[in-house]
Amino acid sequence: MIKYHAGESFLHKLDPRVKIIMLLILTILVFVTRNFPVLGLVFLLIMICWKVSGISIRELGGYLKLLVGLVLFVVLIQTLFQGGETILISPIIPDFVPLIGGMGSIAVEGVLFGLLLGFRLMVIMCLMPLIIMTTRVRDLALGFVKLGLPYRYAFMITTALNQVPVLQEQIATITDAQKLRAFTAFEDGGTLQKLKSYPALVVPLVMGSMKKSTLIGTAMDVRSFGSRPKRTYLHDIAMHGADWAFLCFILAFCAGMFTLNVML
Amino acid sequence: MRQNLTRKRKTHFATITVWAALMAAASMLPSFPILGGGGNFSISYTLAPLAGVMFGPIPGGLAALIGDFIGTLIAPHTANVGIFTCLTGASNAFAAGYLSRGNWKPAFGLIVLSIGSWLLYPAAREAWIYSVTVWCVGLVMALVGGTLGVYLFEKKRFLWKAIGLFLILYPCYIVAQGINCIFVMMLMDLPADLLKVLAFSVPAERLVFSFAAVIIGIPLLMGLPKIGVFVGPAYDNLEEETELDRQMRLEYEENRRKRDAMQKECAEKVFCQEEVRS
């Protein structure tokens, strides 16, 4: 699970609003671009941000391992199915194979396109942990509120984020309880067995959580949550010179990249 | 003038929050890969349409949106289209909320929207079979789910209820697939040959997802009201207890408790007196 890493870097001190805008705008940029140079520059910017944040690159490496399968899948699919003029291997299936023999080919264009899409996916995936690891949940919610999201929804996001570890603990407890009853499908079972075993985990989990939600709801109601539309904050955020400068830099960078994308 | 002191039951946002947290926590559990867009199927994928069925289209959609958004943040490797992945679950819950309440139009409209954006891609136009097996079947199923599905879902028998829920959930997964496809095609530009293969695997996968959601959803929909959590279309029009009702009920319960205690005390006294006499 990606968590906040305490630190005193420039990125940690950056206003959460700037980080949210950066996440959104860079994601859109990656979605619309199909050029290696543009993607490379965006990736370089993200890597510089990682370096500046002071968070060990191993953290990213460990997390990227989870992505390898997905990226390889995308590359492989495009290599096999996307045709091209410069043929590398043809046919993929040898002629002696009955019915489907002699089919398929791998072209340089297909491989390059696959690599481009895999790289694109990796760039998007590297961006999100950067924001979460350098921003406190509290600040992230406040950032959303200051960007115009009603406090009620921001509160929901933070409360849900805080509830996740509690629920994970509950999942572990239920799994252990099932194991004590010699129910090991979660660990040793095949895909179908795991699928069948889900109700044994999910039903008690949801039942318990729903009961808990009524308690949380009552606790919120007795404190008259949401009765006053305007709120005050103990820890407030404000845009400083450095925040404005970084925001301008990001906007200029993205504008430049959009232009480069159109030109190339 | 007579005042209406009753109000319709509304989903408390603490419930939405906890459901969102559940979806986020579930996204960390082991998942199975889905062919095509490189996504994967986890428990949170079954909880999304159930949120719609249980809480209604807007609260359910909100729960799924927040849950998937948090899931994307804490486990980005499960999000095949980045932060836009959360729209998949939200559309799923939104469609399920309306369909389970007999309104098939939003689900139908979302599938039509998906078809519109889908046909913008040359590869998608080339693989026309995909449109037939996924989208056209989805449109028909939206009609069936919104009519026959709802009718069966309202039955008390377990089997009919399960079949009804299955008919409701299948088109919702097609809606989610449609929304996901918009971003997948934008990001991955899947080739036509692959889409022709997916034309048969996608409906089969959605059948499995719907089946899994039914396996989880039916015990929940039947069990949650028994523990005092009234969720689902059957309880939408249940009038919420007002403060006055609550005070009256508490007073009644208190009086009843006192009366029972007095009766018990009297019975014990009589018993003791009889014992002394004997």
XYZ file of C-alpha atoms in Angstrom:
542
model
C 0.000 0.000 0.000
C 1.306 3.456 -0.960
C 1.609 5.679 2.125
C 2.789 9.138 3.054
C 6.559 9.405 3.660
C 7.427 12.182 6.068
C 10.015 14.616 4.757
C 11.105 18.211 4.479
C 11.759 18.384 0.746
C 10.482 21.048 -1.631
C 7.855 18.637 -2.918
C 6.665 17.855 0.624
C 6.245 21.553 1.340
C 4.520 22.259 -1.962
C 0.867 23.285 -1.725
C -1.378 20.222 -2.263
C -3.447 22.144 -4.810
C -0.403 22.481 -7.055
C 0.248 18.739 -6.739
C -3.367 17.853 -7.584
C -3.282 20.131 -10.638
C 0.071 18.633 -11.638
C -1.326 15.091 -11.370
C -4.354 15.927 -13.478
C -2.618 17.933 -16.172
C 0.308 15.530 -16.604
C -2.077 12.553 -16.798
C -4.038 14.286 -19.566
C -0.772 15.135 -21.326
C 0.357 11.498 -21.244
C -3.053 10.384 -22.502
C -2.942 12.619 -25.567
C 0.725 12.224 -26.499
C 2.160 9.559 -28.793
C 5.750 10.681 -29.040
C 8.750 9.110 -27.386
C 10.571 12.469 -26.894
C 7.562 14.092 -25.188
C 6.970 11.079 -22.969
C 10.685 10.932 -22.211
C 10.684 14.557 -21.068
C 7.599 14.013 -18.878
C 9.265 10.929 -17.399
C 12.439 12.945 -16.791
C 10.411 15.607 -14.953
C 8.775 12.947 -12.774
C 12.159 11.378 -12.012
C 13.580 14.779 -11.045
C 10.597 15.250 -8.726
C 11.312 11.818 -7.197
C 14.918 12.819 -6.623
C 13.883 16.155 -5.107
C 11.361 14.462 -2.809
C 14.181 12.566 -1.102
C 12.215 9.313 -1.159
C 14.402 6.321 -1.941
C 14.188 5.210 -5.553
C 13.949 1.651 -4.190
C 10.431 2.489 -3.054
C 9.548 3.196 -6.672
C 11.466 0.130 -7.872
C 9.555 -2.173 -5.531
C 6.326 -0.744 -6.711
C 7.304 -0.869 -10.396
C 7.858 -4.615 -10.054
C 4.093 -4.935 -9.701
C 3.709 -3.071 -12.972
C 6.070 -5.201 -15.026
C 3.362 -7.749 -15.853
C 0.922 -5.115 -17.067
C 3.522 -3.261 -19.149
C 4.843 -6.497 -20.693
C 1.292 -7.509 -21.504
C 0.657 -4.254 -23.374
C 3.974 -4.499 -25.247
C 3.350 -8.131 -26.189
C -0.201 -7.495 -27.374
C 0.870 -4.614 -29.601
C 3.892 -6.526 -30.922
C 1.753 -9.495 -31.903
C -1.275 -7.715 -33.263
C -0.039 -4.359 -34.586
C 1.287 -4.888 -38.077
C 3.930 -2.899 -39.945
C 6.029 -2.691 -43.082
C 9.452 -3.669 -41.698
C 8.927 -7.343 -40.912
C 11.166 -8.900 -38.268
C 9.684 -12.378 -37.922
C 7.232 -13.946 -40.320
C 5.382 -16.190 -39.785
C 5.122 -16.492 -35.985
C 3.400 -19.854 -36.215
C 5.477 -22.327 -38.278
C 4.008 -23.628 -41.534
C 3.861 -27.240 -40.349
C 1.233 -26.424 -37.679
C -2.163 -27.486 -39.058
C -4.892 -24.878 -39.695
C -3.124 -21.855 -38.183
C 0.366 -22.518 -39.603
C 1.984 -19.594 -41.393
C -0.050 -16.984 -39.573
C 1.104 -13.831 -37.807
C 4.131 -11.586 -38.138
C 6.163 -9.260 -35.953
C 7.117 -5.884 -37.394
C 9.494 -3.210 -36.093
C 6.651 -0.667 -36.082
C 4.564 -2.966 -33.894
C 7.378 -3.466 -31.398
C 8.058 0.280 -31.224
C 4.372 1.082 -30.799
C 4.107 -1.525 -28.046
C 7.113 -0.049 -26.283
C 5.626 3.435 -26.597
C 2.335 2.364 -25.026
C 4.118 0.413 -22.273
C 6.243 3.468 -21.529
C 3.147 5.659 -21.480
C 1.525 3.394 -18.937
C 4.656 3.407 -16.807
C 4.834 7.229 -16.832
C 1.234 7.492 -15.595
C 1.840 4.902 -12.900
C 5.008 6.635 -11.641
C 3.193 9.912 -11.160
C 0.469 8.862 -8.717
C 2.676 7.429 -5.929
C 4.762 10.604 -6.034
C 1.764 12.696 -5.008
C 0.551 10.294 -2.316
C 4.008 9.754 -0.810
C 4.684 13.456 -0.434
C 1.268 14.679 0.730
C -0.491 14.098 4.050
C -4.047 12.818 3.751
C -5.209 15.831 5.751
C -3.491 18.241 3.339
C -4.763 16.373 0.306
C -8.350 16.730 1.542
C -7.793 20.387 2.335
C -6.380 20.846 -1.154
C -9.526 19.366 -2.665
C -11.692 21.636 -0.485
C -9.736 24.724 -1.499
C -10.123 23.688 -5.137
C -13.888 23.811 -4.682
C -14.859 20.318 -3.570
C -17.525 20.489 -0.795
C -16.057 19.652 2.606
C -18.450 16.737 3.025
C -16.875 14.901 0.075
C -13.344 15.742 1.119
C -14.178 14.396 4.576
C -15.460 11.208 2.960
C -12.194 10.759 1.080
C -10.037 11.251 4.185
C -12.225 9.096 6.424
C -12.276 6.326 3.838
C -8.490 6.555 3.473
C -8.102 6.293 7.240
C -10.493 3.349 7.360
C -8.516 1.296 4.839
C -5.841 0.009 7.298
C -8.599 -0.831 9.820
C -10.441 -2.834 7.198
C -7.256 -4.555 6.098
C -6.746 -5.644 9.688
C -10.315 -6.905 9.738
C -9.689 -8.834 6.507
C -6.636 -10.446 8.100
C -8.682 -11.384 11.192
C -11.458 -12.942 9.116
C -8.922 -14.817 6.989
C -7.233 -16.165 10.130
C -10.595 -17.185 11.575
C -11.396 -19.068 8.361
C -7.982 -20.731 8.406
C -8.653 -21.955 11.938
C -11.686 -23.690 10.480
C -9.386 -25.426 7.959
C -10.535 -23.131 5.137
C -7.388 -22.535 3.075
C -8.823 -21.621 -0.329
C -7.559 -18.023 0.055
C -3.969 -19.273 0.013
C -3.790 -22.635 -1.709
C -6.880 -22.638 -3.896
C -7.001 -22.144 -7.635
C -8.766 -19.260 -9.367
C -12.194 -20.875 -9.204
C -11.746 -21.928 -5.582
C -10.639 -18.407 -4.657
C -13.674 -17.006 -6.432
C -15.919 -19.402 -4.539
C -14.263 -18.516 -1.242
C -14.858 -14.770 -1.605
C -18.292 -14.751 0.086
C -16.740 -16.321 3.186
C -14.511 -13.266 3.424
C -16.652 -10.477 2.019
C -19.995 -11.173 3.699
C -18.716 -10.959 7.336
C -16.496 -8.037 6.353
C -19.354 -6.029 4.846
C -21.750 -6.966 7.666
C -19.270 -5.735 10.286
C -18.434 -2.606 8.342
C -22.054 -1.650 7.780
C -22.764 -2.009 11.478
C -19.754 0.166 12.169
C -20.939 2.738 9.639
C -24.173 3.232 11.561
C -22.097 3.953 14.684
C -19.906 6.424 12.796
C -23.041 8.045 11.395
C -24.556 8.415 14.849
C -21.285 9.835 16.221
C -21.238 12.389 13.388
C -24.880 13.308 13.892
C -24.529 13.889 17.631
C -21.644 16.242 16.877
C -23.955 17.945 14.343
C -21.525 17.422 11.494
C -22.216 19.675 8.528
C -24.614 21.962 10.386
C -22.465 25.004 9.656
C -21.681 25.543 6.001
C -18.485 27.507 6.604
C -15.622 25.735 8.326
C -12.442 26.837 9.980
C -9.234 24.795 9.919
C -6.568 24.198 12.519
C -3.948 23.590 9.832
C -4.692 25.847 6.904
C -2.848 26.012 3.585
C -1.800 29.036 1.608
C -0.108 29.512 -1.757
C 3.379 30.999 -1.396
C 5.763 32.356 -4.006
C 7.428 28.986 -4.564
C 4.037 27.323 -5.094
C 3.027 29.885 -7.697
C 6.402 29.587 -9.400
C 6.161 25.778 -9.576
C 2.575 25.951 -10.835
C 3.637 28.383 -13.572
C 6.535 26.100 -14.451
C 4.236 23.047 -14.712
C 1.721 24.928 -16.855
C 4.482 26.233 -19.116
C 6.048 22.772 -19.320
C 2.733 21.180 -20.282
C 1.991 23.889 -22.835
C 5.439 23.294 -24.343
C 4.888 19.542 -24.413
C 1.476 19.903 -26.046
C 3.045 22.093 -28.743
C 5.936 19.649 -29.231
C 3.434 16.811 -29.501
C 1.574 18.608 -32.271
C 4.773 19.554 -34.105
C 6.453 16.129 -34.040
C -52.234 22.991 8.537
C -51.132 19.423 8.882
C -47.365 18.992 8.802
C -45.664 15.999 7.260
C -43.293 14.793 9.963
C -42.029 11.757 8.096
C -39.173 11.752 5.589
C -37.836 9.301 3.079
C -34.886 7.131 4.069
C -31.594 8.612 2.912
C -28.215 6.894 2.867
C -26.035 8.402 5.549
C -22.745 9.536 4.130
C -20.924 7.561 6.850
C -22.277 4.463 5.108
C -21.027 5.738 1.752
C -17.645 6.451 3.321
C -17.313 2.989 4.825
C -18.376 1.383 1.553
C -15.754 3.459 -0.273
C -13.143 2.307 2.249
C -14.274 -1.287 1.716
C -13.808 -0.941 -2.022
C -10.374 0.606 -1.558
C -9.297 -2.136 0.864
C -10.681 -4.796 -1.474
C -8.594 -3.454 -4.347
C -5.511 -4.561 -2.383
C -6.698 -8.169 -2.288
C -5.458 -10.704 -4.868
C -7.060 -10.153 -8.241
C -7.413 -11.981 -11.556
C -6.172 -10.457 -14.825
C -8.712 -9.380 -17.445
C -7.889 -9.823 -21.131
C -7.562 -6.794 -23.361
C -7.023 -3.575 -21.488
C -4.657 -5.054 -18.908
C -7.042 -4.488 -16.027
C -7.795 -6.961 -13.292
C -10.794 -8.270 -11.459
C -10.802 -7.890 -7.691
C -13.520 -7.938 -5.046
C -13.878 -4.180 -5.361
C -15.153 -4.806 -8.890
C -18.072 -6.778 -7.434
C -18.730 -4.205 -4.719
C -19.165 -1.348 -7.213
C -22.508 -2.383 -8.759
C -23.711 -3.652 -5.384
C -23.227 -0.127 -4.024
C -25.675 1.097 -6.650
C -28.194 -1.640 -5.904
C -27.972 -1.078 -2.146
C -27.793 2.693 -1.819
C -29.252 3.976 -5.072
C -27.665 5.522 -8.167
C -26.235 8.746 -6.720
C -25.001 7.578 -3.266
C -23.859 4.269 -4.781
C -22.084 6.031 -7.627
C -20.411 8.355 -5.153
C -19.282 5.440 -2.958
C -17.834 3.649 -5.985
C -16.176 6.834 -7.265
C -14.473 7.569 -3.941
C -13.610 3.902 -3.338
C -12.031 3.463 -6.750
C -10.276 6.826 -6.502
C -8.661 5.814 -3.212
C -7.903 2.369 -4.637
C -6.141 4.080 -7.536
C -4.097 6.194 -5.147
C -3.007 3.441 -2.756
C -2.649 0.668 -5.323
C -1.961 2.340 -8.687
C -0.888 -0.951 -10.276
C -4.560 -2.023 -10.257
C -5.633 1.046 -12.246
C -5.093 0.354 -15.938
C -6.119 3.854 -17.052
C -4.670 5.898 -14.201
C -6.945 8.177 -12.201
C -9.721 7.739 -14.777
C -10.209 4.159 -13.566
C -12.524 5.460 -10.850
C -15.075 6.450 -13.494
C -15.495 2.779 -14.404
C -16.751 1.777 -10.959
C -18.835 4.928 -10.614
C -20.641 4.346 -13.917
C -21.181 0.711 -12.931
C -22.811 1.689 -9.626
C -24.782 4.522 -11.224
C -26.264 2.208 -13.861
C -26.950 -0.520 -11.278
C -28.726 1.968 -9.016
C -31.148 2.963 -11.747
C -31.575 -0.484 -13.270
C -32.388 -2.126 -9.933
C -35.109 0.488 -9.471
C -36.658 -0.271 -12.838
C -35.182 2.617 -14.809
C -33.201 1.193 -17.724
C -32.734 4.486 -19.585
C -29.483 5.700 -17.902
C -27.757 2.350 -18.495
C -29.041 2.305 -22.064
C -27.865 5.881 -22.587
C -24.398 5.182 -21.199
C -23.979 2.187 -23.515
C -25.089 4.307 -26.490
C -22.538 6.952 -25.439
C -19.845 4.267 -25.274
C -20.778 3.017 -28.743
C -20.534 6.573 -30.073
C -17.034 7.109 -28.705
C -16.024 3.545 -29.593
C -16.859 3.976 -33.266
C -14.497 6.940 -33.505
C -11.584 4.483 -33.656
C -10.867 2.812 -37.027
C -9.787 -0.423 -35.295
C -13.109 -0.544 -33.461
C -15.025 -0.020 -36.699
C -13.014 -2.780 -38.342
C -13.788 -5.182 -35.504
C -17.571 -4.783 -35.915
C -18.188 -8.156 -34.261
C -17.202 -6.573 -30.942
C -20.051 -4.072 -31.269
C -22.493 -6.907 -31.837
C -21.409 -9.278 -29.060
C -20.674 -6.620 -26.430
C -22.638 -3.445 -27.090
C -25.755 -4.773 -28.802
C -26.103 -7.582 -26.268
C -25.538 -4.984 -23.535
C -28.351 -2.812 -24.877
C -30.745 -5.755 -24.991
C -29.690 -6.847 -21.526
C -30.262 -3.327 -20.177
C -33.878 -3.598 -21.307
C -34.218 -7.121 -19.923
C -32.513 -6.189 -16.641
C -34.656 -3.107 -16.136
C -37.897 -5.022 -16.648
C -37.667 -8.777 -16.127
C -34.619 -8.490 -13.866
C -36.362 -6.083 -11.501
C -39.518 -8.224 -11.513
C -37.555 -11.328 -10.530
C -35.394 -9.430 -8.051
C -38.495 -8.383 -6.104
C -39.495 -12.035 -5.577
C -38.856 -13.531 -2.163
C -37.455 -16.847 -3.383
C -33.679 -16.984 -3.330
C -33.271 -18.401 -6.834
C -35.522 -15.850 -8.554
C -33.871 -13.056 -6.619
C -30.433 -14.274 -7.726
C -31.474 -14.547 -11.384
C -33.028 -11.077 -11.197
C -29.878 -9.595 -9.715
C -27.782 -11.320 -12.374
C -29.917 -9.813 -15.140
C -29.564 -6.393 -13.530
C -25.804 -6.583 -13.012
C -24.726 -7.904 -16.418
C -25.613 -4.708 -18.365
C -23.992 -2.647 -15.603
C -20.689 -4.402 -16.235
C -21.137 -3.660 -19.935
C -21.665 0.025 -19.054
C -18.456 -0.032 -16.996
C -16.664 -1.755 -19.868
C -17.881 0.956 -22.224
C -16.570 3.772 -20.034
C -13.275 1.931 -19.490
C -12.952 1.306 -23.245
C -13.032 5.044 -23.955
C -9.825 5.490 -21.948
C -8.251 2.136 -22.890
C -8.546 2.931 -26.597
C -7.128 6.386 -25.971
C -4.189 5.008 -23.981
C -3.465 1.629 -25.563
C -4.981 1.838 -29.033
C -5.869 -1.840 -29.153
C -5.522 -3.394 -32.626
C -8.533 -4.708 -34.546
C -7.314 -8.324 -34.518
C -7.196 -8.299 -30.734
C -10.645 -6.713 -30.546
C -12.027 -9.562 -32.645
C -10.706 -12.014 -30.042
C -12.005 -9.855 -27.200
C -15.449 -9.791 -28.784
C -15.973 -13.249 -27.335
C -13.884 -13.095 -24.159
C -15.354 -9.803 -22.860
C -18.985 -11.035 -22.603
C -17.763 -14.281 -21.024
C -15.727 -12.353 -18.443
C -18.696 -10.103 -17.657
C -20.827 -13.176 -17.095
C -18.304 -14.393 -14.523
C -18.164 -10.960 -12.850
C -21.954 -10.781 -12.662
C -22.061 -14.278 -11.223
C -19.431 -13.360 -8.595
C -21.353 -10.186 -7.703
C -24.554 -12.222 -7.302
C -22.789 -14.728 -5.028
C -21.659 -11.869 -2.798
C -24.667 -9.591 -3.254
C -27.554 -11.913 -2.438
C -26.369 -12.851 1.094
C -25.687 -9.175 1.764
C -29.033 -7.946 0.485
C -30.832 -10.584 2.511
C -28.623 -10.394 5.593
C -28.079 -6.674 6.110
C -31.742 -5.813 6.895
C -31.688 -8.563 9.519
C -28.981 -6.718 11.452
C -30.803 -3.414 11.181
C -29.072 -2.018 8.097
C -31.896 -1.422 5.638
C -30.431 -1.268 2.154
C -31.696 -2.109 -1.305
C -34.584 -1.006 -3.507
C -37.123 -2.712 -1.210
C -36.346 -0.243 1.570
C -36.135 2.938 -0.530
C -39.615 4.096 0.405
C -39.384 3.060 4.025
C -40.134 6.092 6.087
C -37.437 7.037 8.484
C -38.273 7.219 12.151
C -38.705 10.819 13.239
C -37.514 12.116 16.592
C -41.091 12.100 17.902
C -41.559 8.481 16.808
C -38.297 7.535 18.433
C -39.225 9.149 21.764
C -42.592 7.438 21.724
C -40.994 4.095 20.944
C -38.407 4.504 23.693
C -41.129 5.491 26.172
C -43.202 2.494 25.156
C -40.218 0.158 25.494
C -39.328 1.628 28.903
C -42.910 1.183 30.173
C -42.995 -2.351 28.870
C -39.680 -3.144 30.574
C -40.970 -1.719 33.876
C -44.198 -3.694 33.577
C -42.289 -6.921 32.878
C -39.987 -6.286 35.831
C -42.958 -5.663 38.133
C -44.707 -8.794 36.925
C -41.546 -10.810 37.511
C -41.152 -9.329 40.992
C -44.766 -10.126 41.868
C -44.418 -13.665 40.581
C -41.305 -14.166 42.715
C -43.075 -12.799 45.800
C -46.016 -15.130 45.282
C -43.644 -18.038 44.774
C -41.758 -17.176 47.988
C -45.007 -16.821 49.987
C -46.211 -20.202 48.763
C -42.892 -21.764 49.681
C -43.064 -20.271 53.192
C -46.616 -21.561 53.602
C -45.657 -25.035 52.426
